[in-house]
Coordinates of C-alpha atoms in Angstrom, one line a residue:
M1 CA 4.1 -34.4 -33.5
P2 CA 3.2 -35.2 -29.8
A3 CA 1.8 -32.3 -27.7
F4 CA 3.9 -30.8 -24.9
K5 CA 2.8 -32.3 -21.6
P6 CA 4.0 -30.6 -18.4
P7 CA 5.4 -33.2 -16.0
F8 CA 3.6 -32.0 -12.9
F9 CA 0.4 -33.5 -14.2
K10 CA 1.9 -37.0 -13.9
T11 CA 0.0 -39.4 -11.7
G12 CA 2.9 -40.2 -9.4
V13 CA 3.4 -36.6 -8.5
L14 CA -0.3 -36.0 -7.8
A15 CA -0.4 -39.1 -5.6
G16 CA 2.6 -38.1 -3.6
A17 CA 1.2 -34.6 -3.2
S18 CA -2.1 -36.0 -2.0
L19 CA -0.3 -38.1 0.6
I20 CA 1.6 -35.1 1.9
L21 CA -1.6 -33.1 2.2
L22 CA -3.5 -35.8 3.9
S23 CA -0.7 -36.2 6.5
A24 CA -0.7 -32.5 7.3
C25 CA -1.6 -31.4 10.8
T26 CA -2.5 -28.1 12.5
V27 CA -0.2 -26.9 15.3
G28 CA -2.4 -24.0 16.5
P29 CA -4.6 -24.1 19.6
A30 CA -8.3 -25.2 19.2
Y31 CA -10.6 -22.2 19.6
Q32 CA -13.2 -21.9 22.3
R33 CA -15.3 -18.8 23.0
P34 CA -14.1 -17.2 26.2
D35 CA -16.3 -16.9 29.2
V36 CA -17.8 -13.4 29.7
T37 CA -16.2 -13.0 33.1
A38 CA -12.6 -14.1 34.0
S39 CA -14.0 -15.7 37.2
A40 CA -16.3 -18.0 35.1
T41 CA -19.4 -16.6 36.9
A42 CA -22.5 -18.0 35.2
L43 CA -24.7 -15.5 33.3
P44 CA -27.8 -14.6 35.2
A45 CA -31.1 -16.1 34.1
T46 CA -32.8 -12.7 33.7
Y47 CA -32.1 -9.0 33.9
K48 CA -32.5 -7.5 37.3
A49 CA -34.4 -4.5 36.1
L50 CA -37.1 -6.7 34.5
D51 CA -39.2 -6.8 37.7
G52 CA -42.5 -5.4 36.6
W53 CA -41.5 -5.2 33.0
K54 CA -44.4 -5.6 30.5
V55 CA -43.4 -8.3 28.0
A56 CA -44.4 -7.6 24.4
T57 CA -46.9 -9.8 22.6
P58 CA -45.8 -11.3 20.3
G59 CA -42.3 -11.6 21.7
D60 CA -40.5 -12.1 18.4
L61 CA -41.0 -8.6 17.0
L62 CA -37.3 -7.7 17.1
D63 CA -36.4 -10.8 15.2
R64 CA -38.1 -9.4 12.1
G65 CA -35.3 -6.9 11.5
D66 CA -37.1 -3.6 10.9
W67 CA -37.2 -2.6 14.6
W68 CA -38.0 1.1 13.9
T69 CA -41.4 0.1 12.6
L70 CA -42.3 -0.6 16.3
L71 CA -42.5 3.2 16.6
G72 CA -45.4 3.3 14.1
D73 CA -44.3 6.3 12.1
P74 CA -44.4 6.0 8.3
A75 CA -42.3 9.1 7.8
L76 CA -39.5 7.6 10.0
D77 CA -39.8 4.3 8.0
A78 CA -39.1 6.2 4.8
L79 CA -36.1 8.0 6.2
V80 CA -34.5 4.8 7.6
A81 CA -34.8 3.2 4.1
K82 CA -32.7 6.1 2.8
V83 CA -30.2 5.7 5.6
N84 CA -29.7 2.0 4.7
V85 CA -28.9 3.0 1.1
S86 CA -27.2 6.4 1.2
N87 CA -25.5 6.8 4.6
Q88 CA -21.8 7.2 4.0
T89 CA -20.8 5.7 7.4
I90 CA -22.6 2.5 6.4
A91 CA -21.1 2.7 2.9
A92 CA -17.6 2.8 4.4
A93 CA -18.3 -0.2 6.7
E94 CA -19.7 -2.1 3.7
A95 CA -16.5 -1.4 1.8
N96 CA -14.4 -2.6 4.7
Y97 CA -16.5 -5.8 4.8
R98 CA -15.9 -6.4 1.0
Q99 CA -12.2 -5.9 1.7
A100 CA -12.2 -8.5 4.5
R101 CA -14.0 -11.0 2.2
A102 CA -11.4 -10.4 -0.5
L103 CA -8.6 -11.0 2.1
T104 CA -10.2 -14.4 3.0
R105 CA -10.2 -15.4 -0.7
E106 CA -6.6 -14.3 -1.0
Q107 CA -5.6 -16.5 2.0
R108 CA -7.6 -19.5 0.7
A109 CA -5.8 -19.2 -2.7
S110 CA -2.5 -20.1 -0.9
L111 CA -3.8 -23.7 -0.5
F112 CA -3.5 -24.2 -4.3
P113 CA -0.5 -24.4 -6.7
V114 CA 0.7 -21.3 -8.5
V115 CA 1.0 -21.9 -12.3
D116 CA 3.0 -19.6 -14.5
L117 CA 3.2 -19.5 -18.3
S118 CA 5.7 -17.4 -20.2
G119 CA 6.8 -17.0 -23.8
S120 CA 9.3 -15.0 -25.7
V121 CA 10.6 -14.5 -29.2
T122 CA 14.0 -12.9 -29.9
K123 CA 15.8 -11.8 -33.1
A124 CA 19.5 -11.3 -33.5
G125 CA 21.2 -9.7 -36.5
G126 CA 24.6 -8.7 -37.9
S127 CA 27.3 -9.9 -40.1
A128 CA 27.9 -13.0 -38.0
S129 CA 24.3 -14.2 -38.4
V130 CA 23.7 -16.7 -41.2
N131 CA 20.3 -17.7 -42.5
S132 CA 19.3 -21.1 -43.6
A133 CA 20.4 -20.3 -47.2
G134 CA 23.9 -19.7 -46.0
G135 CA 23.8 -15.9 -46.3
S136 CA 23.8 -13.2 -43.8
G137 CA 20.5 -12.3 -42.1
N138 CA 18.4 -12.1 -38.9
A139 CA 18.0 -15.2 -36.6
A140 CA 14.8 -15.7 -34.6
R141 CA 14.4 -17.9 -31.6
Y142 CA 11.1 -18.9 -29.9
Q143 CA 10.7 -20.1 -26.3
A144 CA 7.8 -21.1 -24.1
S145 CA 7.8 -22.2 -20.4
L146 CA 5.2 -23.6 -18.1
G147 CA 6.0 -23.9 -14.4
A148 CA 4.2 -24.6 -11.1
S149 CA 5.1 -24.3 -7.5
W150 CA 3.2 -25.5 -4.4
E151 CA 3.9 -25.3 -0.7
P152 CA 1.8 -28.1 1.1
D153 CA 0.2 -26.8 4.3
L154 CA 1.9 -29.5 6.5
W155 CA 1.6 -27.6 9.8
G156 CA -1.6 -25.7 9.3
R157 CA 0.0 -22.3 8.8
I158 CA -2.1 -21.5 5.7
R159 CA -5.3 -23.0 7.2
Q160 CA -4.8 -20.9 10.4
G161 CA -4.3 -17.9 8.2
I162 CA -7.6 -18.7 6.5
N163 CA -9.3 -19.2 9.8
G164 CA -8.0 -15.8 11.0
A165 CA -9.1 -14.1 7.8
K166 CA -12.5 -15.7 8.0
A167 CA -12.9 -14.6 11.6
G168 CA -11.8 -11.1 10.5
E169 CA -14.4 -11.2 7.8
Q170 CA -17.1 -12.1 10.2
A171 CA -16.0 -9.4 12.6
S172 CA -16.2 -6.9 9.7
A173 CA -19.7 -8.2 8.9
A174 CA -20.7 -7.5 12.6
D175 CA -19.1 -4.1 12.3
L176 CA -21.2 -3.4 9.3
A177 CA -24.3 -4.5 11.2
G178 CA -23.2 -2.3 14.2
A179 CA -22.7 0.7 11.9
R180 CA -26.1 0.2 10.4
L181 CA -27.8 -0.1 13.8
S182 CA -26.0 2.9 15.1
M183 CA -27.0 5.1 12.1
Q184 CA -30.6 3.9 12.2
G185 CA -30.7 4.7 16.0
E186 CA -29.1 8.1 15.5
L187 CA -31.6 8.9 12.8
A188 CA -34.5 7.8 15.0
V189 CA -33.3 9.9 17.9
N190 CA -32.9 13.0 15.7
Y191 CA -36.3 12.4 14.1
L192 CA -37.9 12.1 17.5
G193 CA -36.1 15.3 18.6
L194 CA -37.4 17.1 15.5
R195 CA -41.0 15.9 16.2
Q196 CA -40.7 16.9 19.8
T197 CA -39.7 20.4 18.6
D198 CA -42.7 20.4 16.3
V199 CA -45.0 19.7 19.2
E200 CA -43.3 22.3 21.4
L201 CA -43.5 24.9 18.6
A202 CA -47.2 24.4 18.4
L203 CA -47.5 24.5 22.2
V204 CA -45.5 27.7 22.6
T205 CA -47.3 29.2 19.6
R206 CA -50.6 28.7 21.3
T207 CA -49.1 30.0 24.5
V208 CA -47.9 33.2 22.6
E209 CA -51.5 33.7 21.3
G210 CA -52.8 33.3 24.9
Y211 CA -50.2 35.8 26.2
Q212 CA -51.2 38.3 23.4
R213 CA -54.8 38.0 24.7
S214 CA -53.6 38.5 28.2
L215 CA -51.7 41.6 27.2
Q216 CA -54.7 43.0 25.5
I217 CA -56.8 42.4 28.7
T218 CA -54.2 44.2 30.8
Q219 CA -54.0 47.1 28.4
N220 CA -57.8 47.5 28.4
R221 CA -57.8 47.4 32.2
Y222 CA -55.0 49.9 32.4
A223 CA -56.8 52.2 30.0
A224 CA -59.9 51.9 32.2
A225 CA -57.7 52.8 35.2
I226 CA -58.5 49.5 36.9
A227 CA -55.0 48.0 36.6
P228 CA -51.6 49.5 37.2
K229 CA -49.1 49.9 34.4
S230 CA -46.9 47.3 36.0
D231 CA -49.5 44.7 34.8
V232 CA -49.0 45.8 31.2
L233 CA -45.2 45.6 31.6
Q234 CA -45.3 42.2 33.1
A235 CA -47.6 40.9 30.3
T236 CA -45.4 42.5 27.6
S237 CA -42.3 40.9 29.2
Q238 CA -43.9 37.5 29.4
L239 CA -45.1 37.7 25.7
A240 CA -41.6 38.7 24.5
G241 CA -40.0 35.9 26.4
A242 CA -42.3 33.3 24.8
Q243 CA -41.7 34.8 21.4
A244 CA -38.0 34.5 22.0
E245 CA -38.5 30.9 22.9
L246 CA -40.2 30.3 19.6
E247 CA -37.0 31.5 17.8
S248 CA -34.9 29.2 19.9
L249 CA -37.1 26.2 19.0
R250 CA -37.0 27.1 15.3
Q251 CA -33.2 27.0 15.5
T252 CA -33.3 23.6 17.2
R253 CA -35.6 22.2 14.6
A254 CA -33.4 23.4 11.8
A255 CA -30.4 21.6 13.5
Y256 CA -32.3 18.4 13.7
E257 CA -33.5 18.7 10.1
N258 CA -29.9 19.2 8.9
A259 CA -28.6 16.3 11.0
I260 CA -31.3 14.0 9.4
A261 CA -30.2 15.2 5.9
T262 CA -26.6 14.2 6.6
L263 CA -27.6 10.8 7.9
I264 CA -29.6 10.0 4.8
G265 CA -26.8 11.2 2.5
E266 CA -28.4 14.4 1.2
P267 CA -27.1 18.1 1.3
A268 CA -28.7 19.9 4.2
S269 CA -29.4 23.0 2.0
G270 CA -31.9 21.1 -0.2
F271 CA -33.6 18.9 2.5
R272 CA -37.0 19.8 4.0
L273 CA -39.1 17.8 6.3
A274 CA -42.7 19.1 6.8
A275 CA -43.7 20.0 10.3
D276 CA -46.2 17.8 12.1
P277 CA -47.7 19.8 15.1
N278 CA -50.2 17.1 15.8
W279 CA -47.6 14.3 16.1
S280 CA -48.1 12.0 19.0
A281 CA -45.5 9.7 20.5
R282 CA -46.0 5.9 20.5
V283 CA -43.9 4.0 23.0
P284 CA -43.5 0.3 21.8
E285 CA -43.5 -2.8 24.0
I286 CA -40.1 -4.4 23.7
P287 CA -39.2 -8.0 24.5
A288 CA -35.9 -7.9 26.5
G289 CA -35.2 -11.7 26.2
V290 CA -32.5 -13.2 28.5
P291 CA -28.9 -12.2 29.1
S292 CA -27.4 -15.1 27.3
T293 CA -29.0 -14.1 24.0
L294 CA -27.3 -10.7 24.2
L295 CA -24.0 -12.4 23.2
E296 CA -25.5 -13.2 19.8
R297 CA -27.8 -10.2 19.4
R298 CA -25.2 -7.4 19.8
P299 CA -23.0 -6.8 16.8
D300 CA -20.2 -5.2 18.8
I301 CA -20.1 -8.3 21.1
A302 CA -20.0 -10.6 18.0
A303 CA -17.3 -8.5 16.4
A304 CA -15.2 -8.6 19.6
E305 CA -15.6 -12.4 19.9
R306 CA -14.6 -12.9 16.2
R307 CA -11.5 -10.9 16.8
V308 CA -10.6 -13.3 19.7
A309 CA -10.9 -16.1 17.1
A310 CA -8.7 -14.3 14.7
A311 CA -6.1 -13.7 17.4
N312 CA -6.3 -17.4 18.3
A313 CA -5.5 -18.3 14.7
D314 CA -2.5 -16.0 14.7
I315 CA -1.0 -18.1 17.5
G316 CA -1.1 -21.1 15.2
V317 CA 0.5 -19.2 12.4
A318 CA 3.3 -18.1 14.7
R319 CA 3.8 -21.7 16.0
A320 CA 4.0 -23.1 12.5
A321 CA 7.3 -21.1 12.0
F322 CA 9.0 -23.7 14.2
F323 CA 8.5 -26.4 11.6
P324 CA 10.2 -26.9 8.3
T325 CA 8.7 -25.6 5.1
I326 CA 8.4 -28.0 2.1
G327 CA 8.0 -26.9 -1.5
L328 CA 7.2 -28.7 -4.7
S329 CA 8.0 -27.3 -8.1
A330 CA 7.8 -28.4 -11.7
A331 CA 8.8 -26.8 -14.9
G332 CA 8.6 -27.5 -18.6
N333 CA 10.5 -25.6 -21.3
T334 CA 10.5 -25.7 -25.1
S335 CA 12.4 -23.6 -27.7
G336 CA 13.3 -23.5 -31.3
T337 CA 14.2 -21.3 -34.3
D338 CA 10.8 -21.8 -35.8
F339 CA 7.4 -21.5 -34.1
G340 CA 6.6 -25.0 -35.2
D341 CA 9.6 -26.3 -33.2
L342 CA 7.8 -25.4 -30.0
F343 CA 5.6 -28.5 -30.4
S344 CA 8.5 -30.9 -31.2
A345 CA 9.2 -33.5 -28.6
S346 CA 13.0 -33.1 -29.2
A347 CA 12.7 -29.4 -28.2
N348 CA 11.1 -30.1 -24.8
T349 CA 12.9 -30.1 -21.4
W350 CA 11.3 -30.6 -18.0
S351 CA 12.3 -30.6 -14.3
L352 CA 10.9 -31.6 -10.9
G353 CA 12.0 -30.1 -7.6
L354 CA 11.5 -30.7 -3.9
T355 CA 12.8 -28.2 -1.4
A356 CA 12.9 -28.1 2.3
A357 CA 14.0 -25.3 4.7
Q358 CA 14.3 -25.1 8.4
T359 CA 15.5 -22.2 10.5
L360 CA 18.1 -23.4 12.9
F361 CA 18.9 -20.2 14.8
D362 CA 17.1 -16.9 15.0
A363 CA 18.0 -15.6 18.5
G364 CA 14.5 -16.3 19.8
A365 CA 12.6 -14.3 17.1
R366 CA 10.1 -17.1 16.5
K367 CA 9.4 -17.6 20.2
A368 CA 9.0 -13.8 20.6
R369 CA 6.4 -13.8 17.8
V370 CA 4.5 -16.6 19.5
E371 CA 4.5 -14.6 22.7
Q372 CA 3.3 -11.5 20.8
A373 CA 0.4 -13.6 19.4
R374 CA -0.5 -14.9 22.8
A375 CA -0.4 -11.4 24.3
S376 CA -2.6 -10.1 21.4
Y377 CA -5.0 -13.0 22.1
D378 CA -5.2 -12.2 25.8
A379 CA -5.9 -8.5 25.0
S380 CA -8.7 -9.5 22.6
V381 CA -10.2 -11.7 25.3
A382 CA -10.2 -8.8 27.7
D383 CA -11.7 -6.5 25.0
Y384 CA -14.4 -9.1 24.4
R385 CA -15.3 -9.4 28.1
Q386 CA -15.3 -5.7 28.6
T387 CA -17.6 -5.2 25.6
A388 CA -20.0 -7.9 26.9
L389 CA -20.0 -6.5 30.4
A390 CA -20.6 -2.9 29.1
A391 CA -23.5 -4.3 27.0
F392 CA -25.2 -5.9 30.1
E393 CA -24.8 -2.5 31.9
D394 CA -26.3 -0.7 28.9
V395 CA -29.3 -3.0 28.9
E396 CA -29.9 -2.7 32.6
N397 CA -29.6 1.1 32.5
Q398 CA -32.1 1.3 29.6
L399 CA -34.6 -1.0 31.3
T400 CA -34.4 1.0 34.5
A401 CA -34.7 4.3 32.6
A402 CA -37.8 3.0 30.6
Q403 CA -39.6 2.0 33.8
A404 CA -38.7 5.3 35.6
L405 CA -39.7 7.4 32.6
E406 CA -43.1 5.6 32.4
R407 CA -43.8 6.5 36.1
R408 CA -42.4 10.0 35.6
Q409 CA -44.7 10.7 32.5
A410 CA -47.8 9.7 34.5
L411 CA -46.8 12.1 37.3
L412 CA -46.1 14.9 34.8
K413 CA -49.4 14.4 33.1
T414 CA -51.1 14.9 36.5
S415 CA -49.0 18.0 37.1
S416 CA -49.7 19.5 33.6
D417 CA -53.5 19.0 34.0
A418 CA -53.5 20.7 37.3
A419 CA -51.4 23.6 36.1
D420 CA -53.8 24.1 33.1
Q421 CA -56.7 24.3 35.5
T422 CA -54.9 26.7 37.8
E423 CA -54.0 29.0 34.9
Q424 CA -57.6 29.2 33.7
M425 CA -59.0 29.8 37.2
L426 CA -56.5 32.6 38.0
L427 CA -57.1 34.2 34.6
N428 CA -60.9 34.2 35.2
Q429 CA -60.3 35.6 38.7
Y430 CA -58.1 38.4 37.3
K431 CA -60.8 39.4 34.8
A432 CA -63.1 39.7 37.8
G433 CA -60.6 41.8 39.6
Q434 CA -60.1 39.2 42.4
V435 CA -56.4 38.6 42.1
A436 CA -53.3 40.5 41.0
Y437 CA -51.8 39.9 37.5
T438 CA -48.6 38.6 39.1
D439 CA -50.6 35.6 40.1
V440 CA -51.7 35.1 36.5
V441 CA -48.1 35.4 35.2
T442 CA -46.9 32.8 37.7
A443 CA -49.7 30.4 36.8
Q444 CA -49.2 30.8 33.1
A445 CA -45.4 30.2 33.4
S446 CA -46.0 27.1 35.5
A447 CA -48.5 25.8 33.0
L448 CA -46.2 26.2 30.1
S449 CA -43.3 24.6 31.9
A450 CA -45.5 21.6 32.9
R451 CA -46.8 21.1 29.3
R452 CA -43.3 21.2 27.9
A453 CA -42.0 18.9 30.6
L454 CA -44.8 16.4 29.7
V455 CA -43.9 16.5 26.0
T456 CA -40.2 16.0 26.9
A457 CA -40.9 13.1 29.1
T458 CA -43.1 11.4 26.5
V459 CA -40.5 11.7 23.8
A460 CA -37.8 10.6 26.3
R461 CA -39.7 7.4 26.7
Q462 CA -39.5 6.9 22.9
T463 CA -35.8 7.7 22.7
T464 CA -35.1 5.4 25.7
A465 CA -37.0 2.7 23.8
V466 CA -34.7 3.2 20.8
A467 CA -31.7 3.1 23.1
L468 CA -33.0 -0.2 24.6
I469 CA -33.6 -1.7 21.2
Q470 CA -30.0 -0.8 20.2
A471 CA -28.7 -2.1 23.5
L472 CA -30.4 -5.4 22.7
G473 CA -28.9 -5.6 19.3
G474 CA -31.9 -4.4 17.2
G475 CA -33.2 -7.0 14.9
W476 CA -29.8 -8.4 14.1
Q477 CA -28.8 -12.0 15.0
A478 CA -25.2 -13.4 14.7
P479 CA -25.0 -16.1 12.0
T480 CA -23.9 -19.5 13.1

C-alpha cells in the first residue's frame, strides 16, 4: 500500500512559496544610530579635564576586563569573584537576559511554517451497532490528520519583530554588564571604606594609648602639686572622647562588613573579614581614552542605543499593518474502521488553501499605532542622548575630582606631618613645665584630625578611581 504523503511537500507548492518569500520587502525605516546631541554637534576630540592627566602605561589595561585588579588587593579580587557568581542583582539581570534571548528565538520561529499532527480513535456501541459478522457489537474508527500553515513575511512585519527582539536582547545583555559593573563598583567602594576604617581604628587606638600616657603624666604632676586638677579633667575628657570614637568606628566597620556580605550573596551573620590595620591604598593610573569610545564602553549607553533600535523596528511592525496578510495552508486526513486502513490510499483526503485579508476601515487605529511607535522612538532617542550626555558629565566630574584629590592629598600630608611634630614638641614642653596642658590638648586634637583627614583623602582617591573606571565603562566593550 502506498504511504500517505502530505500535499504541502509537493514541488510546485514549495516553488511558489519560495517566490513569494523572495519577493517580500520590508516597509520599516532603515535604522541609523542617532547623534548624541540634537544639534548634531561633533563629539570633542578629548575630555577637557585631561589637561595634566597622567596617562597609564600600558594604555590597554581596562580592555582586559578585570579592572579591579588595578587596585592591587588580592582580598578584593577574591570578593569580586564571589560577586560575579553569587550576587542576586546580577543573577536577576542574567535571568532577564535569558528571557530576552528566548523572546528572540520565539520571534524568529514565526518565519517558519507551523505543522500539526493529530490522531484519534473512537468507539461507538449499542443495539444499532453491527459488527462485521452481522451481529451487534462495538464499532471503532481511527483517524489521523497532518496540517501546516504559513504566513509569508511579505512586508517585513516578522523580520522587524525579530530585529526589535534582537535589539532588546542586546539591550538586556548591556543591562547585565551594567548590573555587574555596578555591583563590582559597589563592592569595591564598600571594601575600601572598610579598609579605611581599619586604618582609622589603628590610628585612633594608638592615639588612645597616647592619651592614656598623657593622662598618667597629668595625674603624676597633679599628685606632685605642679599641675592643677583642670589638667587631669581635660586629659580624662580627651581620652574618653577618643575611646567613644573607637566605638563609632567599630560600628561603621560592621556596617561595611555586612554590606559586603550581602553583595557576595552571603548572610551577614556568618560573614567575617579579617582586619588589616597596616593596609595601604594604591591609586591606579587609568587611561581615559577619547570621548567617542565612551559610546561603546558604557553599558548604559549601549543599552539605551539598542532600545532606540528596538523602537525603530516597532515602527516597521506598525506600518506593516497597512498591507494585506497572506496565508498558506495544507492539510491531509486519513481515516478507517481498522488501524491498517490509515495507510490505504483510498482513505486519504487532502486540501490546499490560500487566504488573503486586508483591513478596509479601522477609524484610524493603524495610523494611531504608527504615531505611537514614532513617539516611542523619539522618546527612546531622547533617553539615549540624555544617557550619553550624563555619561560625559560623569567622566569629566571624576577626572576633575581625581586631579583635585591628588593635590589635596599632598597638602594634607604636609599638614599631618607638621601637626605630628607640633604635638610632640608641645608634649615635651609640657613635661618641662614650659606650656599649659591646654596647649597639648589642642595640638593632640589637631594632629589626630590631620592624620584622619589624610587617610580619608587617600582612600577618596581610590574610590574616585573606582568611580572613574565605572564612568568609563570598566573593562566592558559593546559587541559589534
